[in-house]
Amino acid sequence: MWTRNWKWFVPAGCLTIILLFIAFVGSMVMIVFSAIKSTDLYKDPLARAKTHPAVIEALGSPIREGFLVSGNTNVNGASGEANLSVPIAGPKGKGTIYAAARKSLGQWNYSGLVVEIAKTHQRIDLLQRPAPTNSP
């Protein structure tokens, strides 16, 4: 049986190894992204963007986060620094949250936190409180 079917076994075995490798890499990527998305450094800017009136006006509601978070973090216990880029989208368009922060005494402090609207390149500062609207 081996002498007749070896031509099928070699490609099938190679394909199986390749598929297992792809599954392994994919699972590692999912673990890394879910770890990033579970941090306050990710959740806080996203929550601010989803509730900021200027961001809602520019992108519409609801605002959804994208999958590919990019940037870098360097954390050592209660201190560290990070720069993140989080894609977001709403019914009216797309944007990106840019966060620059330092961690001191276990708490993140933002040196910059903006949403850039993709279509217009308008930047909305999430650190400034929006001016209250006066309804007559």
PDB file of N, CA and C in Angstrom, residues 15-114:
ATOM      1  N   LEU A  15       1.263  19.642   3.693  1.00  0.00           N
ATOM      2  CA  LEU A  15       0.126  20.545   3.853  1.00  0.00           C
ATOM      3  C   LEU A  15      -0.342  20.566   5.309  1.00  0.00           C
ATOM      4  N   THR A  16      -0.364  19.416   5.945  1.00  0.00           N
ATOM      5  CA  THR A  16      -0.758  19.341   7.349  1.00  0.00           C
ATOM      6  C   THR A  16       0.201  20.134   8.228  1.00  0.00           C
ATOM      7  N   ILE A  17       1.481  20.012   7.996  1.00  0.00           N
ATOM      8  CA  ILE A  17       2.483  20.755   8.766  1.00  0.00           C
ATOM      9  C   ILE A  17       2.317  22.254   8.554  1.00  0.00           C
ATOM     10  N   ILE A  18       2.098  22.673   7.324  1.00  0.00           N
ATOM     11  CA  ILE A  18       1.913  24.096   7.020  1.00  0.00           C
ATOM     12  C   ILE A  18       0.654  24.624   7.708  1.00  0.00           C
ATOM     13  N   LEU A  19      -0.439  23.875   7.648  1.00  0.00           N
ATOM     14  CA  LEU A  19      -1.686  24.308   8.290  1.00  0.00           C
ATOM     15  C   LEU A  19      -1.533  24.376   9.810  1.00  0.00           C
ATOM     16  N   LEU A  20      -0.833  23.445  10.415  1.00  0.00           N
ATOM     17  CA  LEU A  20      -0.588  23.494  11.858  1.00  0.00           C
ATOM     18  C   LEU A  20       0.255  24.711  12.235  1.00  0.00           C
ATOM     19  N   PHE A  21       1.236  25.038  11.412  1.00  0.00           N
ATOM     20  CA  PHE A  21       2.078  26.219  11.668  1.00  0.00           C
ATOM     21  C   PHE A  21       1.241  27.492  11.571  1.00  0.00           C
ATOM     22  N   ILE A  22       0.390  27.590  10.557  1.00  0.00           N
ATOM     23  CA  ILE A  22      -0.471  28.767  10.400  1.00  0.00           C
ATOM     24  C   ILE A  22      -1.428  28.884  11.582  1.00  0.00           C
ATOM     25  N   ALA A  23      -1.990  27.772  12.022  1.00  0.00           N
ATOM     26  CA  ALA A  23      -2.889  27.788  13.183  1.00  0.00           C
ATOM     27  C   ALA A  23      -2.140  28.237  14.442  1.00  0.00           C
ATOM     28  N   PHE A  24      -0.915  27.790  14.612  1.00  0.00           N
ATOM     29  CA  PHE A  24      -0.105  28.184  15.765  1.00  0.00           C
ATOM     30  C   PHE A  24       0.184  29.683  15.749  1.00  0.00           C
ATOM     31  N   VAL A  25       0.628  30.195  14.612  1.00  0.00           N
ATOM     32  CA  VAL A  25       0.921  31.631  14.492  1.00  0.00           C
ATOM     33  C   VAL A  25      -0.344  32.448  14.711  1.00  0.00           C
ATOM     34  N   GLY A  26      -1.446  32.018  14.126  1.00  0.00           N
ATOM     35  CA  GLY A  26      -2.713  32.721  14.301  1.00  0.00           C
ATOM     36  C   GLY A  26      -3.153  32.759  15.752  1.00  0.00           C
ATOM     37  N   SER A  27      -2.987  31.659  16.453  1.00  0.00           N
ATOM     38  CA  SER A  27      -3.382  31.645  17.863  1.00  0.00           C
ATOM     39  C   SER A  27      -2.470  32.538  18.699  1.00  0.00           C
ATOM     40  N   MET A  28      -1.197  32.604  18.375  1.00  0.00           N
ATOM     41  CA  MET A  28      -0.282  33.499  19.098  1.00  0.00           C
ATOM     42  C   MET A  28      -0.670  34.965  18.865  1.00  0.00           C
ATOM     43  N   VAL A  29      -1.019  35.312  17.646  1.00  0.00           N
ATOM     44  CA  VAL A  29      -1.448  36.682  17.333  1.00  0.00           C
ATOM     45  C   VAL A  29      -2.718  37.019  18.107  1.00  0.00           C
ATOM     46  N   MET A  30      -3.662  36.098  18.150  1.00  0.00           N
ATOM     47  CA  MET A  30      -4.909  36.327  18.887  1.00  0.00           C
ATOM     48  C   MET A  30      -4.635  36.524  20.383  1.00  0.00           C
ATOM     49  N   ILE A  31      -3.724  35.765  20.938  1.00  0.00           N
ATOM     50  CA  ILE A  31      -3.383  35.893  22.358  1.00  0.00           C
ATOM     51  C   ILE A  31      -2.777  37.258  22.638  1.00  0.00           C
ATOM     52  N   VAL A  32      -1.864  37.698  21.778  1.00  0.00           N
ATOM     53  CA  VAL A  32      -1.216  39.000  21.968  1.00  0.00           C
ATOM     54  C   VAL A  32      -2.237  40.127  21.860  1.00  0.00           C
ATOM     55  N   PHE A  33      -3.088  40.108  20.823  1.00  0.00           N
ATOM     56  CA  PHE A  33      -4.078  41.178  20.656  1.00  0.00           C
ATOM     57  C   PHE A  33      -5.105  41.183  21.780  1.00  0.00           C
ATOM     58  N   SER A  34      -5.519  40.007  22.248  1.00  0.00           N
ATOM     59  CA  SER A  34      -6.480  39.992  23.350  1.00  0.00           C
ATOM     60  C   SER A  34      -5.831  40.473  24.641  1.00  0.00           C
ATOM     61  N   ALA A  35      -4.540  40.227  24.824  1.00  0.00           N
ATOM     62  CA  ALA A  35      -3.844  40.740  26.007  1.00  0.00           C
ATOM     63  C   ALA A  35      -3.772  42.261  25.965  1.00  0.00           C
ATOM     64  N   ILE A  36      -3.476  42.824  24.806  1.00  0.00           N
ATOM     65  CA  ILE A  36      -3.412  44.281  24.663  1.00  0.00           C
ATOM     66  C   ILE A  36      -4.792  44.888  24.892  1.00  0.00           C
ATOM     67  N   LYS A  37      -5.818  44.268  24.315  1.00  0.00           N
ATOM     68  CA  LYS A  37      -7.168  44.819  24.406  1.00  0.00           C
ATOM     69  C   LYS A  37      -7.766  44.712  25.806  1.00  0.00           C
ATOM     70  N   SER A  38      -7.146  43.948  26.682  1.00  0.00           N
ATOM     71  CA  SER A  38      -7.659  43.831  28.045  1.00  0.00           C
ATOM     72  C   SER A  38      -7.026  44.850  28.997  1.00  0.00           C
ATOM     73  N   THR A  39      -6.098  45.679  28.514  1.00  0.00           N
ATOM     74  CA  THR A  39      -5.419  46.644  29.381  1.00  0.00           C
ATOM     75  C   THR A  39      -6.184  47.960  29.458  1.00  0.00           C
ATOM     76  N   ASP A  40      -5.943  48.690  30.548  1.00  0.00           N
ATOM     77  CA  ASP A  40      -6.535  50.026  30.703  1.00  0.00           C
ATOM     78  C   ASP A  40      -6.010  50.975  29.632  1.00  0.00           C
ATOM     79  N   LEU A  41      -4.784  50.774  29.203  1.00  0.00           N
ATOM     80  CA  LEU A  41      -4.182  51.624  28.175  1.00  0.00           C
ATOM     81  C   LEU A  41      -4.939  51.520  26.854  1.00  0.00           C
ATOM     82  N   TYR A  42      -5.621  50.416  26.627  1.00  0.00           N
ATOM     83  CA  TYR A  42      -6.440  50.247  25.427  1.00  0.00           C
ATOM     84  C   TYR A  42      -7.885  50.661  25.696  1.00  0.00           C
ATOM     85  N   LYS A  43      -8.434  50.218  26.816  1.00  0.00           N
ATOM     86  CA  LYS A  43      -9.852  50.431  27.122  1.00  0.00           C
ATOM     87  C   LYS A  43     -10.199  51.905  27.346  1.00  0.00           C
ATOM     88  N   ASP A  44      -9.361  52.649  28.067  1.00  0.00           N
ATOM     89  CA  ASP A  44      -9.677  54.042  28.396  1.00  0.00           C
ATOM     90  C   ASP A  44      -9.749  54.933  27.158  1.00  0.00           C
ATOM     91  N   PRO A  45      -8.740  54.940  26.284  1.00  0.00           N
ATOM     92  CA  PRO A  45      -8.863  55.777  25.076  1.00  0.00           C
ATOM     93  C   PRO A  45     -10.055  55.390  24.205  1.00  0.00           C
ATOM     94  N   LEU A  46     -10.338  54.099  24.117  1.00  0.00           N
ATOM     95  CA  LEU A  46     -11.470  53.650  23.315  1.00  0.00           C
ATOM     96  C   LEU A  46     -12.788  54.148  23.905  1.00  0.00           C
ATOM     97  N   ALA A  47     -12.921  54.060  25.225  1.00  0.00           N
ATOM     98  CA  ALA A  47     -14.144  54.544  25.882  1.00  0.00           C
ATOM     99  C   ALA A  47     -14.291  56.052  25.697  1.00  0.00           C
ATOM    100  N   ARG A  48     -13.185  56.795  25.798  1.00  0.00           N
ATOM    101  CA  ARG A  48     -13.245  58.249  25.593  1.00  0.00           C
ATOM    102  C   ARG A  48     -13.680  58.582  24.173  1.00  0.00           C
ATOM    103  N   ALA A  49     -13.131  57.862  23.191  1.00  0.00           N
ATOM    104  CA  ALA A  49     -13.478  58.129  21.790  1.00  0.00           C
ATOM    105  C   ALA A  49     -14.945  57.811  21.520  1.00  0.00           C
ATOM    106  N   LYS A  50     -15.448  56.724  22.097  1.00  0.00           N
ATOM    107  CA  LYS A  50     -16.829  56.313  21.848  1.00  0.00           C
ATOM    108  C   LYS A  50     -17.845  57.281  22.441  1.00  0.00           C
ATOM    109  N   THR A  51     -17.436  58.081  23.439  1.00  0.00           N
ATOM    110  CA  THR A  51     -18.385  58.993  24.082  1.00  0.00           C
ATOM    111  C   THR A  51     -18.093  60.472  23.792  1.00  0.00           C
ATOM    112  N   HIS A  52     -17.034  60.761  23.051  1.00  0.00           N
ATOM    113  CA  HIS A  52     -16.678  62.157  22.766  1.00  0.00           C
ATOM    114  C   HIS A  52     -17.592  62.703  21.664  1.00  0.00           C
ATOM    115  N   PRO A  53     -18.283  63.813  21.924  1.00  0.00           N
ATOM    116  CA  PRO A  53     -19.239  64.349  20.936  1.00  0.00           C
ATOM    117  C   PRO A  53     -18.634  64.649  19.569  1.00  0.00           C
ATOM    118  N   ALA A  54     -17.415  65.185  19.517  1.00  0.00           N
ATOM    119  CA  ALA A  54     -16.804  65.527  18.225  1.00  0.00           C
ATOM    120  C   ALA A  54     -16.461  64.265  17.425  1.00  0.00           C
ATOM    121  N   VAL A  55     -16.062  63.207  18.112  1.00  0.00           N
ATOM    122  CA  VAL A  55     -15.754  61.945  17.427  1.00  0.00           C
ATOM    123  C   VAL A  55     -17.048  61.324  16.905  1.00  0.00           C
ATOM    124  N   ILE A  56     -18.097  61.350  17.727  1.00  0.00           N
ATOM    125  CA  ILE A  56     -19.391  60.808  17.297  1.00  0.00           C
ATOM    126  C   ILE A  56     -19.927  61.598  16.108  1.00  0.00           C
ATOM    127  N   GLU A  57     -19.765  62.917  16.132  1.00  0.00           N
ATOM    128  CA  GLU A  57     -20.219  63.748  15.014  1.00  0.00           C
ATOM    129  C   GLU A  57     -19.462  63.410  13.736  1.00  0.00           C
ATOM    130  N   ALA A  58     -18.157  63.184  13.846  1.00  0.00           N
ATOM    131  CA  ALA A  58     -17.331  62.912  12.664  1.00  0.00           C
ATOM    132  C   ALA A  58     -17.514  61.492  12.129  1.00  0.00           C
ATOM    133  N   LEU A  59     -17.649  60.503  13.021  1.00  0.00           N
ATOM    134  CA  LEU A  59     -17.690  59.106  12.581  1.00  0.00           C
ATOM    135  C   LEU A  59     -19.072  58.468  12.673  1.00  0.00           C
ATOM    136  N   GLY A  60     -19.981  59.085  13.418  1.00  0.00           N
ATOM    137  CA  GLY A  60     -21.290  58.482  13.627  1.00  0.00           C
ATOM    138  C   GLY A  60     -21.262  57.526  14.804  1.00  0.00           C
ATOM    139  N   SER A  61     -22.412  56.958  15.076  1.00  0.00           N
ATOM    140  CA  SER A  61     -22.521  56.041  16.203  1.00  0.00           C
ATOM    141  C   SER A  61     -23.291  54.811  15.751  1.00  0.00           C
ATOM    142  N   PRO A  62     -22.911  53.627  16.145  1.00  0.00           N
ATOM    143  CA  PRO A  62     -21.896  53.278  17.136  1.00  0.00           C
ATOM    144  C   PRO A  62     -20.498  53.273  16.528  1.00  0.00           C
ATOM    145  N   ILE A  63     -19.513  53.491  17.387  1.00  0.00           N
ATOM    146  CA  ILE A  63     -18.107  53.442  16.988  1.00  0.00           C
ATOM    147  C   ILE A  63     -17.565  52.074  17.381  1.00  0.00           C
ATOM    148  N   ARG A  64     -16.940  51.414  16.420  1.00  0.00           N
ATOM    149  CA  ARG A  64     -16.364  50.080  16.637  1.00  0.00           C
ATOM    150  C   ARG A  64     -14.854  50.144  16.537  1.00  0.00           C
ATOM    151  N   GLU A  65     -14.189  49.334  17.337  1.00  0.00           N
ATOM    152  CA  GLU A  65     -12.738  49.274  17.249  1.00  0.00           C
ATOM    153  C   GLU A  65     -12.319  48.289  16.171  1.00  0.00           C
ATOM    154  N   GLY A  66     -11.173  48.565  15.553  1.00  0.00           N
ATOM    155  CA  GLY A  66     -10.624  47.660  14.558  1.00  0.00           C
ATOM    156  C   GLY A  66      -9.822  46.550  15.216  1.00  0.00           C
ATOM    157  N   PHE A  67      -9.304  45.661  14.429  1.00  0.00           N
ATOM    158  CA  PHE A  67      -8.599  44.496  14.952  1.00  0.00           C
ATOM    159  C   PHE A  67      -7.111  44.768  15.173  1.00  0.00           C
ATOM    160  N   LEU A  68      -6.461  45.411  14.226  1.00  0.00           N
ATOM    161  CA  LEU A  68      -5.006  45.522  14.258  1.00  0.00           C
ATOM    162  C   LEU A  68      -4.515  46.724  15.066  1.00  0.00           C
ATOM    163  N   VAL A  69      -4.284  46.512  16.325  1.00  0.00           N
ATOM    164  CA  VAL A  69      -3.692  47.528  17.193  1.00  0.00           C
ATOM    165  C   VAL A  69      -2.196  47.512  16.925  1.00  0.00           C
ATOM    166  N   SER A  70      -1.586  48.694  16.794  1.00  0.00           N
ATOM    167  CA  SER A  70      -0.145  48.727  16.577  1.00  0.00           C
ATOM    168  C   SER A  70       0.502  49.696  17.560  1.00  0.00           C
ATOM    169  N   GLY A  71       1.796  49.630  17.653  1.00  0.00           N
ATOM    170  CA  GLY A  71       2.534  50.509  18.550  1.00  0.00           C
ATOM    171  C   GLY A  71       3.533  49.722  19.365  1.00  0.00           C
ATOM    172  N   ASN A  72       3.981  50.347  20.449  1.00  0.00           N
ATOM    173  CA  ASN A  72       4.934  49.654  21.304  1.00  0.00           C
ATOM    174  C   ASN A  72       4.680  50.014  22.758  1.00  0.00           C
ATOM    175  N   THR A  73       5.003  49.084  23.623  1.00  0.00           N
ATOM    176  CA  THR A  73       4.898  49.307  25.056  1.00  0.00           C
ATOM    177  C   THR A  73       6.159  48.773  25.711  1.00  0.00           C
ATOM    178  N   ASN A  74       6.551  49.452  26.772  1.00  0.00           N
ATOM    179  CA  ASN A  74       7.701  49.024  27.556  1.00  0.00           C
ATOM    180  C   ASN A  74       7.312  49.204  29.014  1.00  0.00           C
ATOM    181  N   VAL A  75       6.918  48.124  29.655  1.00  0.00           N
ATOM    182  CA  VAL A  75       6.436  48.197  31.028  1.00  0.00           C
ATOM    183  C   VAL A  75       7.350  47.372  31.912  1.00  0.00           C
ATOM    184  N   ASN A  76       7.703  47.971  33.033  1.00  0.00           N
ATOM    185  CA  ASN A  76       8.531  47.281  34.013  1.00  0.00           C
ATOM    186  C   ASN A  76       7.895  47.507  35.378  1.00  0.00           C
ATOM    187  N   GLY A  77       7.006  46.605  35.760  1.00  0.00           N
ATOM    188  CA  GLY A  77       6.317  46.740  37.037  1.00  0.00           C
ATOM    189  C   GLY A  77       5.353  47.913  37.030  1.00  0.00           C
ATOM    190  N   ALA A  78       5.585  48.872  37.933  1.00  0.00           N
ATOM    191  CA  ALA A  78       4.679  50.019  38.077  1.00  0.00           C
ATOM    192  C   ALA A  78       5.059  51.200  37.194  1.00  0.00           C
ATOM    193  N   SER A  79       6.058  51.032  36.333  1.00  0.00           N
ATOM    194  CA  SER A  79       6.455  52.139  35.459  1.00  0.00           C
ATOM    195  C   SER A  79       6.572  51.635  34.025  1.00  0.00           C
ATOM    196  N   GLY A  80       6.541  52.581  33.098  1.00  0.00           N
ATOM    197  CA  GLY A  80       6.681  52.211  31.702  1.00  0.00           C
ATOM    198  C   GLY A  80       6.264  53.332  30.773  1.00  0.00           C
ATOM    199  N   GLU A  81       6.269  53.039  29.510  1.00  0.00           N
ATOM    200  CA  GLU A  81       5.826  53.992  28.494  1.00  0.00           C
ATOM    201  C   GLU A  81       5.216  53.225  27.336  1.00  0.00           C
ATOM    202  N   ALA A  82       4.328  53.904  26.614  1.00  0.00           N
ATOM    203  CA  ALA A  82       3.635  53.245  25.511  1.00  0.00           C
ATOM    204  C   ALA A  82       3.201  54.258  24.460  1.00  0.00           C
ATOM    205  N   ASN A  83       3.148  53.793  23.241  1.00  0.00           N
ATOM    206  CA  ASN A  83       2.585  54.517  22.101  1.00  0.00           C
ATOM    207  C   ASN A  83       1.713  53.520  21.355  1.00  0.00           C
ATOM    208  N   LEU A  84       0.415  53.798  21.296  1.00  0.00           N
ATOM    209  CA  LEU A  84      -0.509  52.886  20.633  1.00  0.00           C
ATOM    210  C   LEU A  84      -1.275  53.586  19.525  1.00  0.00           C
ATOM    211  N   SER A  85      -1.667  52.803  18.559  1.00  0.00           N
ATOM    212  CA  SER A  85      -2.499  53.254  17.446  1.00  0.00           C
ATOM    213  C   SER A  85      -3.638  52.253  17.315  1.00  0.00           C
ATOM    214  N   VAL A  86      -4.881  52.743  17.485  1.00  0.00           N
ATOM    215  CA  VAL A  86      -6.056  51.871  17.474  1.00  0.00           C
ATOM    216  C   VAL A  86      -7.005  52.333  16.375  1.00  0.00           C
ATOM    217  N   PRO A  87      -7.244  51.493  15.372  1.00  0.00           N
ATOM    218  CA  PRO A  87      -8.203  51.884  14.332  1.00  0.00           C
ATOM    219  C   PRO A  87      -9.634  51.804  14.865  1.00  0.00           C
ATOM    220  N   ILE A  88     -10.451  52.797  14.483  1.00  0.00           N
ATOM    221  CA  ILE A  88     -11.867  52.811  14.846  1.00  0.00           C
ATOM    222  C   ILE A  88     -12.679  53.163  13.609  1.00  0.00           C
ATOM    223  N   ALA A  89     -13.952  52.843  13.645  1.00  0.00           N
ATOM    224  CA  ALA A  89     -14.821  53.149  12.505  1.00  0.00           C
ATOM    225  C   ALA A  89     -16.255  53.331  12.992  1.00  0.00           C
ATOM    226  N   GLY A  90     -16.973  54.164  12.282  1.00  0.00           N
ATOM    227  CA  GLY A  90     -18.392  54.383  12.531  1.00  0.00           C
ATOM    228  C   GLY A  90     -19.113  54.406  11.204  1.00  0.00           C
ATOM    229  N   PRO A  91     -20.422  54.626  11.217  1.00  0.00           N
ATOM    230  CA  PRO A  91     -21.197  54.641   9.974  1.00  0.00           C
ATOM    231  C   PRO A  91     -20.758  55.720   8.979  1.00  0.00           C
ATOM    232  N   LYS A  92     -20.170  56.813   9.493  1.00  0.00           N
ATOM    233  CA  LYS A  92     -19.788  57.926   8.615  1.00  0.00           C
ATOM    234  C   LYS A  92     -18.338  57.864   8.145  1.00  0.00           C
ATOM    235  N   GLY A  93     -17.518  57.008   8.732  1.00  0.00           N
ATOM    236  CA  GLY A  93     -16.126  56.971   8.308  1.00  0.00           C
ATOM    237  C   GLY A  93     -15.225  56.233   9.280  1.00  0.00           C
ATOM    238  N   LYS A  94     -13.920  56.401   9.032  1.00  0.00           N
ATOM    239  CA  LYS A  94     -12.899  55.708   9.825  1.00  0.00           C
ATOM    240  C   LYS A  94     -11.974  56.713  10.473  1.00  0.00           C
ATOM    241  N   GLY A  95     -11.290  56.254  11.510  1.00  0.00           N
ATOM    242  CA  GLY A  95     -10.325  57.089  12.195  1.00  0.00           C
ATOM    243  C   GLY A  95      -9.336  56.224  12.948  1.00  0.00           C
ATOM    244  N   THR A  96      -8.400  56.884  13.611  1.00  0.00           N
ATOM    245  CA  THR A  96      -7.389  56.193  14.395  1.00  0.00           C
ATOM    246  C   THR A  96      -7.181  56.926  15.703  1.00  0.00           C
ATOM    247  N   ILE A  97      -7.165  56.171  16.789  1.00  0.00           N
ATOM    248  CA  ILE A  97      -6.822  56.730  18.096  1.00  0.00           C
ATOM    249  C   ILE A  97      -5.313  56.602  18.250  1.00  0.00           C
ATOM    250  N   TYR A  98      -4.657  57.711  18.580  1.00  0.00           N
ATOM    251  CA  TYR A  98      -3.236  57.705  18.883  1.00  0.00           C
ATOM    252  C   TYR A  98      -3.068  58.038  20.359  1.00  0.00           C
ATOM    253  N   ALA A  99      -2.391  57.160  21.093  1.00  0.00           N
ATOM    254  CA  ALA A  99      -2.189  57.369  22.521  1.00  0.00           C
ATOM    255  C   ALA A  99      -0.703  57.288  22.836  1.00  0.00           C
ATOM    256  N   ALA A 100      -0.220  58.291  23.561  1.00  0.00           N
ATOM    257  CA  ALA A 100       1.145  58.291  24.073  1.00  0.00           C
ATOM    258  C   ALA A 100       1.031  58.454  25.581  1.00  0.00           C
ATOM    259  N   ALA A 101       1.631  57.530  26.325  1.00  0.00           N
ATOM    260  CA  ALA A 101       1.455  57.561  27.771  1.00  0.00           C
ATOM    261  C   ALA A 101       2.699  57.062  28.494  1.00  0.00           C
ATOM    262  N   ARG A 102       2.815  57.508  29.740  1.00  0.00           N
ATOM    263  CA  ARG A 102       3.847  57.034  30.652  1.00  0.00           C
ATOM    264  C   ARG A 102       3.153  56.449  31.870  1.00  0.00           C
ATOM    265  N   LYS A 103       3.709  55.367  32.366  1.00  0.00           N
ATOM    266  CA  LYS A 103       3.161  54.739  33.566  1.00  0.00           C
ATOM    267  C   LYS A 103       4.094  55.059  34.732  1.00  0.00           C
ATOM    268  N   SER A 104       3.491  55.637  35.761  1.00  0.00           N
ATOM    269  CA  SER A 104       4.252  55.982  36.960  1.00  0.00           C
ATOM    270  C   SER A 104       3.414  55.619  38.173  1.00  0.00           C
ATOM    271  N   LEU A 105       4.022  54.947  39.123  1.00  0.00           N
ATOM    272  CA  LEU A 105       3.331  54.507  40.338  1.00  0.00           C
ATOM    273  C   LEU A 105       2.093  53.672  40.005  1.00  0.00           C
ATOM    274  N   GLY A 106       2.180  52.907  38.933  1.00  0.00           N
ATOM    275  CA  GLY A 106       1.105  52.003  38.553  1.00  0.00           C
ATOM    276  C   GLY A 106      -0.030  52.625  37.776  1.00  0.00           C
ATOM    277  N   GLN A 107       0.072  53.914  37.430  1.00  0.00           N
ATOM    278  CA  GLN A 107      -1.022  54.589  36.721  1.00  0.00           C
ATOM    279  C   GLN A 107      -0.517  55.200  35.423  1.00  0.00           C
ATOM    280  N   TRP A 108      -1.338  55.050  34.368  1.00  0.00           N
ATOM    281  CA  TRP A 108      -0.995  55.623  33.069  1.00  0.00           C
ATOM    282  C   TRP A 108      -1.392  57.091  33.031  1.00  0.00           C
ATOM    283  N   ASN A 109      -0.467  57.942  32.560  1.00  0.00           N
ATOM    284  CA  ASN A 109      -0.720  59.372  32.361  1.00  0.00           C
ATOM    285  C   ASN A 109      -0.438  59.679  30.894  1.00  0.00           C
ATOM    286  N   TYR A 110      -1.431  60.236  30.223  1.00  0.00           N
ATOM    287  CA  TYR A 110      -1.317  60.486  28.785  1.00  0.00           C
ATOM    288  C   TYR A 110      -0.592  61.800  28.515  1.00  0.00           C
ATOM    289  N   SER A 111       0.387  61.751  27.630  1.00  0.00           N
ATOM    290  CA  SER A 111       1.010  62.981  27.148  1.00  0.00           C
ATOM    291  C   SER A 111       0.331  63.422  25.859  1.00  0.00           C
ATOM    292  N   GLY A 112      -0.343  62.514  25.213  1.00  0.00           N
ATOM    293  CA  GLY A 112      -1.120  62.810  24.019  1.00  0.00           C
ATOM    294  C   GLY A 112      -2.171  61.753  23.802  1.00  0.00           C
ATOM    295  N   LEU A 113      -3.365  62.186  23.427  1.00  0.00           N
ATOM    296  CA  LEU A 113      -4.462  61.256  23.168  1.00  0.00           C
ATOM    297  C   LEU A 113      -5.398  61.921  22.165  1.00  0.00           C
ATOM    298  N   VAL A 114      -5.291  61.510  20.910  1.00  0.00           N
ATOM    299  CA  VAL A 114      -6.078  62.144  19.846  1.00  0.00           C
ATOM    300  C   VAL A 114      -6.730  61.089  18.958  1.00  0.00           C
TER     301      VAL A 114
END
